[in-house]
């Protein structure tokens, strides 16, 4: 379980997260929606310790992320993250991209890591691209590669930061289909998305973010279907 | 024909070879030591800690603005004044390694900073340590970016080993001067030495072309 409690995050004097509390239970899918700049990406990066926080707490399976004694490298193996920007390792083939971390972080023998990578690539429909370099892949393929790379570490949680927003509209569906599949597999996910219809379909809960606070939280039928908060209504009207 | 001059002989070829070995030895050791120093300096320069980055930057600026030949002479004087009897080979290594550290460090810094932050964050998010991120992700990506300029730098190093002649170090250029004084055949000898420098640099550029061809698939 991911538990965020009264979290404050500042960049210098700019307060980006102003007392966020949020829980993601095992097996659940929670979506974060909200305007640009409201702090959604920042929250995801705080959760796996890529960004330090100033107050409050984040716990993942009971381990406090913002505790200097926590071994973040170990904790991060439990939390996969995929970003908005393509960030496959450009000097490695698709297969090597996926096999690298299992090999050097988990210490799997080269052959086993490669076998695992083949399996993950196949899972995301990239079997034929194993030996391709990222520059030879389409945007949709690169994002599926990023998913395969994250999943190869067998994380318990997956944080997804607008992974379709840099994609050509024609490629969005193939990536969303991958997420539907992950949901079926029971993966716990925290998804930042601008695809409101998709958020409604896939989420157990939706959080609406506005200027560093969660304004509304609940099942999608409520937050997206019958929003109570005026800011949520305005946002939903604007993105429709 | 002047009696004090003697014609080139086969043994002179061995002398030139000896000089070439001097150039190779000085290049190889300075390159190895300088590369290690350059990586350390580059990582320090890319660091967000000012007390690491700033002094290294000042050192780089100084080393890069003073001509290498002056650094050779200065280093030699300072070392002998301080009572250290460093052989020319060692003095040469010290100066040229610092030279590599200064120029190479700036290159390495540029290479590190050319790697997009999200790529590095992705590496860390998979559980890689800072060192693993550097070894498996940041360095290989940055290295490809700075490869062409690194070649220029190493080529410059090979040529700058000739400045160690002022220390009395016997290398390619120094052997040719000695031979020219004896034989008065500057054209022939300098052509030969030019070819020798080319032969030293050629494997480097050939390897880089090959490597670049391999990575630009
Ligand atoms: N590294 C940083 N340094 C300084 N300010 C930052 C940094 N990263 C983000 N910010 C600021 O924090 C605020 C929140 O940014 P964040 O990227 O979390 O928003 P977001 O909700 O993900 O927006 P978007 O939908 O555009 O991705 C913004 O005002 C942004 O300018
Ligand atoms: Mg964002």
PDB file of N, CA and C in Angstrom, chain B residues 116-179:
ATOM      1  N   UNK B 116      19.809  13.584 -21.007  1.00  0.00           N
ATOM      2  CA  UNK B 116      18.590  14.205 -20.465  1.00  0.00           C
ATOM      3  C   UNK B 116      18.290  13.716 -19.048  1.00  0.00           C
ATOM      4  N   UNK B 117      17.838  14.632 -18.216  1.00  0.00           N
ATOM      5  CA  UNK B 117      17.531  14.291 -16.826  1.00  0.00           C
ATOM      6  C   UNK B 117      16.518  13.148 -16.711  1.00  0.00           C
ATOM      7  N   UNK B 118      15.450  13.132 -17.520  1.00  0.00           N
ATOM      8  CA  UNK B 118      14.509  12.020 -17.396  1.00  0.00           C
ATOM      9  C   UNK B 118      15.165  10.646 -17.637  1.00  0.00           C
ATOM     10  N   UNK B 119      16.163  10.608 -18.514  1.00  0.00           N
ATOM     11  CA  UNK B 119      16.847   9.341 -18.763  1.00  0.00           C
ATOM     12  C   UNK B 119      17.577   8.881 -17.506  1.00  0.00           C
ATOM     13  N   UNK B 120      18.214   9.825 -16.832  1.00  0.00           N
ATOM     14  CA  UNK B 120      18.921   9.480 -15.597  1.00  0.00           C
ATOM     15  C   UNK B 120      17.933   9.111 -14.500  1.00  0.00           C
ATOM     16  N   UNK B 121      16.813   9.837 -14.464  1.00  0.00           N
ATOM     17  CA  UNK B 121      15.800   9.503 -13.460  1.00  0.00           C
ATOM     18  C   UNK B 121      15.251   8.107 -13.721  1.00  0.00           C
ATOM     19  N   UNK B 122      15.094   7.761 -14.999  1.00  0.00           N
ATOM     20  CA  UNK B 122      14.598   6.424 -15.323  1.00  0.00           C
ATOM     21  C   UNK B 122      15.566   5.368 -14.786  1.00  0.00           C
ATOM     22  N   UNK B 123      16.858   5.625 -14.966  1.00  0.00           N
ATOM     23  CA  UNK B 123      17.855   4.668 -14.473  1.00  0.00           C
ATOM     24  C   UNK B 123      17.736   4.512 -12.956  1.00  0.00           C
ATOM     25  N   UNK B 124      17.662   5.643 -12.256  1.00  0.00           N
ATOM     26  CA  UNK B 124      17.560   5.581 -10.796  1.00  0.00           C
ATOM     27  C   UNK B 124      16.265   4.922 -10.363  1.00  0.00           C
ATOM     28  N   UNK B 125      15.177   5.170 -11.126  1.00  0.00           N
ATOM     29  CA  UNK B 125      13.876   4.627 -10.726  1.00  0.00           C
ATOM     30  C   UNK B 125      13.857   3.103 -10.833  1.00  0.00           C
ATOM     31  N   UNK B 126      14.769   2.543 -11.612  1.00  0.00           N
ATOM     32  CA  UNK B 126      14.835   1.079 -11.714  1.00  0.00           C
ATOM     33  C   UNK B 126      15.644   0.477 -10.580  1.00  0.00           C
ATOM     34  N   UNK B 127      16.128   1.328  -9.687  1.00  0.00           N
ATOM     35  CA  UNK B 127      16.884   0.829  -8.541  1.00  0.00           C
ATOM     36  C   UNK B 127      18.389   0.917  -8.723  1.00  0.00           C
ATOM     37  N   UNK B 128      18.833   1.518  -9.849  1.00  0.00           N
ATOM     38  CA  UNK B 128      20.284   1.654 -10.033  1.00  0.00           C
ATOM     39  C   UNK B 128      20.835   2.683  -9.057  1.00  0.00           C
ATOM     40  N   UNK B 129      22.041   2.402  -8.555  1.00  0.00           N
ATOM     41  CA  UNK B 129      22.711   3.372  -7.700  1.00  0.00           C
ATOM     42  C   UNK B 129      23.273   4.488  -8.578  1.00  0.00           C
ATOM     43  N   UNK B 130      23.760   5.534  -7.943  1.00  0.00           N
ATOM     44  CA  UNK B 130      24.360   6.636  -8.696  1.00  0.00           C
ATOM     45  C   UNK B 130      25.518   6.133  -9.563  1.00  0.00           C
ATOM     46  N   UNK B 131      26.309   5.226  -9.000  1.00  0.00           N
ATOM     47  CA  UNK B 131      27.457   4.688  -9.736  1.00  0.00           C
ATOM     48  C   UNK B 131      26.994   3.825 -10.908  1.00  0.00           C
ATOM     49  N   UNK B 132      25.997   2.987 -10.681  1.00  0.00           N
ATOM     50  CA  UNK B 132      25.487   2.152 -11.777  1.00  0.00           C
ATOM     51  C   UNK B 132      24.889   3.019 -12.872  1.00  0.00           C
ATOM     52  N   UNK B 133      24.159   4.059 -12.479  1.00  0.00           N
ATOM     53  CA  UNK B 133      23.609   4.998 -13.455  1.00  0.00           C
ATOM     54  C   UNK B 133      24.745   5.562 -14.301  1.00  0.00           C
ATOM     55  N   UNK B 134      25.840   5.958 -13.635  1.00  0.00           N
ATOM     56  CA  UNK B 134      26.959   6.553 -14.369  1.00  0.00           C
ATOM     57  C   UNK B 134      27.612   5.546 -15.317  1.00  0.00           C
ATOM     58  N   UNK B 135      27.883   4.352 -14.788  1.00  0.00           N
ATOM     59  CA  UNK B 135      28.645   3.360 -15.560  1.00  0.00           C
ATOM     60  C   UNK B 135      27.843   2.797 -16.736  1.00  0.00           C
ATOM     61  N   UNK B 136      26.555   2.507 -16.495  1.00  0.00           N
ATOM     62  CA  UNK B 136      25.789   1.801 -17.524  1.00  0.00           C
ATOM     63  C   UNK B 136      24.932   2.709 -18.388  1.00  0.00           C
ATOM     64  N   UNK B 137      24.633   3.902 -17.908  1.00  0.00           N
ATOM     65  CA  UNK B 137      23.716   4.761 -18.667  1.00  0.00           C
ATOM     66  C   UNK B 137      24.368   6.099 -19.035  1.00  0.00           C
ATOM     67  N   UNK B 138      24.684   6.910 -18.025  1.00  0.00           N
ATOM     68  CA  UNK B 138      25.124   8.266 -18.319  1.00  0.00           C
ATOM     69  C   UNK B 138      26.441   8.293 -19.098  1.00  0.00           C
ATOM     70  N   UNK B 139      27.418   7.523 -18.634  1.00  0.00           N
ATOM     71  CA  UNK B 139      28.717   7.573 -19.323  1.00  0.00           C
ATOM     72  C   UNK B 139      28.636   7.070 -20.768  1.00  0.00           C
ATOM     73  N   UNK B 140      28.042   5.883 -20.996  1.00  0.00           N
ATOM     74  CA  UNK B 140      27.992   5.424 -22.395  1.00  0.00           C
ATOM     75  C   UNK B 140      27.259   6.393 -23.316  1.00  0.00           C
ATOM     76  N   UNK B 141      26.193   7.020 -22.822  1.00  0.00           N
ATOM     77  CA  UNK B 141      25.453   7.952 -23.683  1.00  0.00           C
ATOM     78  C   UNK B 141      26.283   9.216 -23.902  1.00  0.00           C
ATOM     79  N   UNK B 142      26.827   9.756 -22.806  1.00  0.00           N
ATOM     80  CA  UNK B 142      27.623  10.975 -22.913  1.00  0.00           C
ATOM     81  C   UNK B 142      28.875  10.763 -23.750  1.00  0.00           C
ATOM     82  N   UNK B 143      29.478   9.587 -23.615  1.00  0.00           N
ATOM     83  CA  UNK B 143      30.710   9.283 -24.348  1.00  0.00           C
ATOM     84  C   UNK B 143      30.498   9.381 -25.849  1.00  0.00           C
ATOM     85  N   UNK B 144      29.354   8.873 -26.306  1.00  0.00           N
ATOM     86  CA  UNK B 144      29.065   8.939 -27.739  1.00  0.00           C
ATOM     87  C   UNK B 144      28.955  10.384 -28.207  1.00  0.00           C
ATOM     88  N   UNK B 145      28.446  11.240 -27.342  1.00  0.00           N
ATOM     89  CA  UNK B 145      28.307  12.648 -27.707  1.00  0.00           C
ATOM     90  C   UNK B 145      29.667  13.322 -27.837  1.00  0.00           C
ATOM     91  N   UNK B 146      30.575  12.992 -26.908  1.00  0.00           N
ATOM     92  CA  UNK B 146      31.836  13.732 -26.892  1.00  0.00           C
ATOM     93  C   UNK B 146      32.944  13.018 -27.662  1.00  0.00           C
ATOM     94  N   UNK B 147      32.615  11.875 -28.265  1.00  0.00           N
ATOM     95  CA  UNK B 147      33.656  11.105 -28.948  1.00  0.00           C
ATOM     96  C   UNK B 147      34.447  11.923 -29.979  1.00  0.00           C
ATOM     97  N   UNK B 148      33.757  12.627 -30.914  1.00  0.00           N
ATOM     98  CA  UNK B 148      34.535  13.366 -31.916  1.00  0.00           C
ATOM     99  C   UNK B 148      35.495  14.374 -31.281  1.00  0.00           C
ATOM    100  N   UNK B 149      35.038  15.105 -30.269  1.00  0.00           N
ATOM    101  CA  UNK B 149      35.946  16.084 -29.663  1.00  0.00           C
ATOM    102  C   UNK B 149      37.051  15.403 -28.866  1.00  0.00           C
ATOM    103  N   UNK B 150      36.767  14.222 -28.309  1.00  0.00           N
ATOM    104  CA  UNK B 150      37.811  13.514 -27.576  1.00  0.00           C
ATOM    105  C   UNK B 150      38.951  13.122 -28.502  1.00  0.00           C
ATOM    106  N   UNK B 151      38.580  12.754 -29.730  1.00  0.00           N
ATOM    107  CA  UNK B 151      39.613  12.369 -30.684  1.00  0.00           C
ATOM    108  C   UNK B 151      40.536  13.547 -30.947  1.00  0.00           C
ATOM    109  N   UNK B 152      39.929  14.717 -31.114  1.00  0.00           N
ATOM    110  CA  UNK B 152      40.724  15.920 -31.323  1.00  0.00           C
ATOM    111  C   UNK B 152      41.666  16.142 -30.161  1.00  0.00           C
ATOM    112  N   UNK B 153      41.145  15.905 -28.953  1.00  0.00           N
ATOM    113  CA  UNK B 153      41.945  16.126 -27.752  1.00  0.00           C
ATOM    114  C   UNK B 153      43.133  15.160 -27.694  1.00  0.00           C
ATOM    115  N   UNK B 154      42.876  13.885 -27.974  1.00  0.00           N
ATOM    116  CA  UNK B 154      43.958  12.897 -27.908  1.00  0.00           C
ATOM    117  C   UNK B 154      44.981  13.152 -29.012  1.00  0.00           C
ATOM    118  N   UNK B 155      44.479  13.529 -30.201  1.00  0.00           N
ATOM    119  CA  UNK B 155      45.390  13.896 -31.277  1.00  0.00           C
ATOM    120  C   UNK B 155      46.281  15.049 -30.837  1.00  0.00           C
ATOM    121  N   UNK B 156      45.681  16.032 -30.170  1.00  0.00           N
ATOM    122  CA  UNK B 156      46.435  17.169 -29.650  1.00  0.00           C
ATOM    123  C   UNK B 156      47.470  16.721 -28.628  1.00  0.00           C
ATOM    124  N   UNK B 157      47.093  15.744 -27.807  1.00  0.00           N
ATOM    125  CA  UNK B 157      48.020  15.235 -26.796  1.00  0.00           C
ATOM    126  C   UNK B 157      49.243  14.600 -27.458  1.00  0.00           C
ATOM    127  N   UNK B 158      48.985  13.765 -28.477  1.00  0.00           N
ATOM    128  CA  UNK B 158      50.102  13.098 -29.165  1.00  0.00           C
ATOM    129  C   UNK B 158      51.078  14.153 -29.690  1.00  0.00           C
ATOM    130  N   UNK B 159      50.508  15.201 -30.301  1.00  0.00           N
ATOM    131  CA  UNK B 159      51.390  16.230 -30.862  1.00  0.00           C
ATOM    132  C   UNK B 159      52.084  17.034 -29.756  1.00  0.00           C
ATOM    133  N   UNK B 160      51.350  17.269 -28.668  1.00  0.00           N
ATOM    134  CA  UNK B 160      51.943  18.077 -27.592  1.00  0.00           C
ATOM    135  C   UNK B 160      53.022  17.343 -26.798  1.00  0.00           C
ATOM    136  N   UNK B 161      53.097  16.006 -26.961  1.00  0.00           N
ATOM    137  CA  UNK B 161      54.213  15.312 -26.305  1.00  0.00           C
ATOM    138  C   UNK B 161      55.536  15.853 -26.839  1.00  0.00           C
ATOM    139  N   UNK B 162      55.505  16.402 -28.060  1.00  0.00           N
ATOM    140  CA  UNK B 162      56.748  16.928 -28.644  1.00  0.00           C
ATOM    141  C   UNK B 162      57.302  18.083 -27.809  1.00  0.00           C
ATOM    142  N   UNK B 163      56.415  18.730 -27.034  1.00  0.00           N
ATOM    143  CA  UNK B 163      56.883  19.856 -26.216  1.00  0.00           C
ATOM    144  C   UNK B 163      57.761  19.388 -25.063  1.00  0.00           C
ATOM    145  N   UNK B 164      57.677  18.085 -24.739  1.00  0.00           N
ATOM    146  CA  UNK B 164      58.526  17.554 -23.671  1.00  0.00           C
ATOM    147  C   UNK B 164      59.991  17.567 -24.099  1.00  0.00           C
ATOM    148  N   UNK B 165      60.229  17.859 -25.385  1.00  0.00           N
ATOM    149  CA  UNK B 165      61.606  17.990 -25.849  1.00  0.00           C
ATOM    150  C   UNK B 165      62.340  19.086 -25.080  1.00  0.00           C
ATOM    151  N   UNK B 166      61.597  20.131 -24.671  1.00  0.00           N
ATOM    152  CA  UNK B 166      62.263  21.216 -23.924  1.00  0.00           C
ATOM    153  C   UNK B 166      62.779  20.725 -22.572  1.00  0.00           C
ATOM    154  N   UNK B 167      62.259  19.608 -22.116  1.00  0.00           N
ATOM    155  CA  UNK B 167      62.727  19.052 -20.835  1.00  0.00           C
ATOM    156  C   UNK B 167      63.940  18.163 -21.042  1.00  0.00           C
ATOM    157  N   UNK B 168      64.293  17.961 -22.335  1.00  0.00           N
ATOM    158  CA  UNK B 168      65.379  17.052 -22.638  1.00  0.00           C
ATOM    159  C   UNK B 168      64.899  15.628 -22.815  1.00  0.00           C
ATOM    160  N   UNK B 169      63.600  15.472 -22.900  1.00  0.00           N
ATOM    161  CA  UNK B 169      63.050  14.130 -23.095  1.00  0.00           C
ATOM    162  C   UNK B 169      63.240  13.713 -24.545  1.00  0.00           C
ATOM    163  N   UNK B 170      63.694  12.494 -24.741  1.00  0.00           N
ATOM    164  CA  UNK B 170      63.935  12.026 -26.108  1.00  0.00           C
ATOM    165  C   UNK B 170      62.640  11.442 -26.672  1.00  0.00           C
ATOM    166  N   UNK B 171      62.037  12.166 -27.582  1.00  0.00           N
ATOM    167  CA  UNK B 171      60.866  11.648 -28.272  1.00  0.00           C
ATOM    168  C   UNK B 171      61.048  11.926 -29.745  1.00  0.00           C
ATOM    169  N   UNK B 172      59.984  11.690 -30.493  1.00  0.00           N
ATOM    170  CA  UNK B 172      60.101  11.723 -31.948  1.00  0.00           C
ATOM    171  C   UNK B 172      60.713  13.019 -32.490  1.00  0.00           C
ATOM    172  N   UNK B 173      60.187  14.144 -32.046  1.00  0.00           N
ATOM    173  CA  UNK B 173      60.660  15.408 -32.598  1.00  0.00           C
ATOM    174  C   UNK B 173      62.126  15.669 -32.218  1.00  0.00           C
ATOM    175  N   UNK B 174      62.442  15.324 -30.972  1.00  0.00           N
ATOM    176  CA  UNK B 174      63.804  15.557 -30.474  1.00  0.00           C
ATOM    177  C   UNK B 174      64.809  14.700 -31.267  1.00  0.00           C
ATOM    178  N   UNK B 175      64.454  13.429 -31.522  1.00  0.00           N
ATOM    179  CA  UNK B 175      65.362  12.584 -32.309  1.00  0.00           C
ATOM    180  C   UNK B 175      65.559  13.179 -33.683  1.00  0.00           C
ATOM    181  N   UNK B 176      64.481  13.718 -34.262  1.00  0.00           N
ATOM    182  CA  UNK B 176      64.624  14.261 -35.611  1.00  0.00           C
ATOM    183  C   UNK B 176      65.531  15.483 -35.589  1.00  0.00           C
ATOM    184  N   UNK B 177      65.423  16.317 -34.544  1.00  0.00           N
ATOM    185  CA  UNK B 177      66.313  17.486 -34.466  1.00  0.00           C
ATOM    186  C   UNK B 177      67.766  17.050 -34.387  1.00  0.00           C
ATOM    187  N   UNK B 178      68.001  16.028 -33.581  1.00  0.00           N
ATOM    188  CA  UNK B 178      69.375  15.541 -33.432  1.00  0.00           C
ATOM    189  C   UNK B 178      69.901  15.034 -34.776  1.00  0.00           C
ATOM    190  N   UNK B 179      69.043  14.290 -35.472  1.00  0.00           N
ATOM    191  CA  UNK B 179      69.466  13.755 -36.770  1.00  0.00           C
ATOM    192  C   UNK B 179      69.671  14.859 -37.788  1.00  0.00           C
TER     193      UNK B 179
END
